[in-house]
Amino acid sequence: MSGMGGMKLFRSKKVLLEDGLQEAGILVGQEGKIDRILRKDELATLQHNAEVLDVGNLVIMPGLVDSHVHVNEPGRTEWEGYWTATRAAAAGGVTTIVDMPLNSIPPTTTKKNLETKMIAAKGKKHVDVAFWGGVVPGNQNELKDMVEAGVVGFKCFLCPSGVDEFPEVTKEDVELSLKELEGTNSVLAFHAECELGAELVMPSDNPCEYRTFLRSRPPKMEVTAVQLITQLCSKYSVRCHIVHLSAAEALPFVRAAKSSGLPLTAETCHQYLTLNAEAIPDCATQYKCCPPIRGLQNRERLWAALVAGELDMVVSDHSPCTPEMKQTRGGKAQFLTAWGGISSLQFGLSLFWTEARKRGFSIADISRFLSQNPSKLCGLQYAKGQLKEGMDADLVIWDPEAKFQVEKSIIQHKHKLTPYLGKWLNGRVIYTILRGQAVYQNGKFSPPLGRLVLSSASKH
């Protein structure tokens, strides 16, 4: 057939389309867009006119969109950087990451700082990269310029962030920002912990015990914050989003806000769905994150919230640091002073599937929580998160039946410290395809082919 030169066909007996897994092919044009979805009866007439990758029974589904990643470059590149973070993403089937406005220096709180970040990422992106902007006290006049420059939305902290250059905001700061963002179709995301709910740790409490840290950040911190967020969401016509919700006690307030029609979404993270407080050893600071990993019963309530639609997506909150900041060298690691963040960007698909398959979740559910909904949150649904004609041909090709062990030798993050080290996981990524090009294949990487992607809010 004429006009087929340079096209590629990715086919499998298990392609995830809107009506489920089925035998199909994804025909990709020279521009890296999905040209056509070919059903089983159409494949024979077209496959000889294109370069074909037939993966048999492997699953083909949309590449993952991880909307909560801390890359830390420039300024804290010794923690992580674009080269290592995006390689880890590619190895895990993630085709787009959205970089948080901290912990880089400068933080993404002005248009000028955003441009600095864009320059820092040049030539180092193995997958596509988008950016969150940040809301801090006094930067309200910068927000619309950042929307026009393409940030996917904004993030703020209702408690200290852990880095001095990204201070927390007051209710008044948030209201000023929401007024600025009305009419932009952007979104304001909240680190939903308020210190009003914090509990004091006593001198007699052992800082090496996880339960001491857990007690210092009780569910009340999240509940207080979520109550405030839902009140503000009802007052202003701006989408609001709760990042890394861990406390199931906050879910009724999310449910009530959604039931009343408020434009509120909420995410949780792989660590909250996979790990539990009862199993965390003393001094094991690789498990520390904020909000904290809570108990087994809490974990099951989060899984139920995914089923109920109270939680919309699952992300990594990949927040790495140097081993010294986790206090892993010399002496006893103390939870209260170690850095709070977990490295998991590479393993999200496998972590989620390992637990989700036990609870009756489908592969379509995975794609909704890990691809489609994060893409929609970030205004990237025009190009990412689904297999449809005209969308970017971003694919993850993986084996749901394969098992592997997390070992240092396979970890692509800059630092190998992770609570998942040594764990056996289900679901192995075989290929990661970015706009029709294989950026990862069985442990091997292409040169960086990633691009910067902009929110649809910047296009209006």
Steps between C-alpha positions, in 0.01 A plus 500: 500500500626847417593750767606236752874561487667554838203375700526257791255242626500380859279193533406257773225262600453725806470867407312713754229691314189673631306173486769295676795279410485359148704406200581820316771716351611858558601661171741790558582769248830674440411780740469255789122529524255211498373489141249218540388231740471178301267229624576132449329471162683807366852392592566257214438760230739761641783340692726438197495873420660607825791410725341249739568418863286200593530440876273197516321482836672795665267780608512827305346794682552877527831609649473603863473866602659558841372840605698519825878482458780697667794518259695762705703640209654758497627580848469161668608277213703290745157374621370417151508651151318487167730238350458244778138582585379468142701180444327355806166614359571335163600175670167503683273568202450866593497713184424837665609635836379825653774665703402660831601864569734400785769381599701656223678832541348722377150370573245534219327804649558754221500486121874574503565207734287277276718593205808410707352155560422453132860581409631261766296214352623553144657191344441284811139384457447130427124559530278806469507754782239752614521743792296603800528858616513590868291728720696665780428816702508807277530345151135534392588744222722234338230236465330602175835543326590144601163370374567661164849349500347154529516378862240231568387666822632610836592341830507651846580377851274550799789404731880546474628339180840397632693749284538868587452633146147360477314628809150395598197720430226636721129485422526862386783414258291217356198724449707760317632225273159351434368844398788530252436154356126541442428479129832336409388131513812434705507297822634562852642194673545487877742319726215428739647504848439777754722538803189582705445126522858406585588326824808571707757226533613450858871487597445142613384392152761304303578687172628177344158337527258548212205530737656817643501664157151369428373652823655837408287527184156364591201475261356817655763704310358378169136522610541865607666586170243320284216677681663836420560404137141394441377828650724699265406283203133583559576874505700537178456367147839330487580130483662381822705185551624318810840342456615178672201442726596240759247531784175315432333721764508784244307306235147592619576867439627422149187294434270777623674762284472283190137416575418871510659548157819678603793480251715303746728206425731300725794267453673243712843340457645156447658493845164549671343216299796261530661549841368513855620651825494173692774353276745794507813417704676734738757731332364413152484862386468399134130462592462859622273728300254777579216433559612171654422142404221396735356170622361195318137592559564850363663347190191291421276805536712676236452207261126519561511874427643429155206270429254758632644786293607701803862474384565576134858396433815336633842665464852450630582822686855401405698711749862382514796634692857403574556200731653733761168684530333173589773457764591156370873540562631487855293492815131423530265654245234717665160544343439850637808654334547287184375636167140407426466359152482166319664402170262295287460659156630193314273248671154658511333274243634184662427619855142583413435182302654277769242618752212585265480153344441352848196724537333436166613812317530477121767625262248763389491621861880533500489715190227722642678564829858519366453654154164649409407681821845652571508621139159663537598665828798663329319617188694254282202291392521649150814288440563259788337224701286312244533299181298705254555630149690828504656445843873459558604138441625458858478132596612266773534138390520268799454150633248485787604142583874558531656537846825675586696599808596861564881499511746788502635392160172581324416827679540803275438768766817687592494348850401139556350541846132399487266305729433262211854364481488120507124482446348276231256677271254391233494658155815570302539778244648372175473806271425866561398684183508880476324645193560173316869471597633236741670690781537186715527138395589212732745698711642713217435867436496719191663844503271759666193563281277674754345841448346769716121481500263781588160502664196562282418796730789686333338449160193712566 
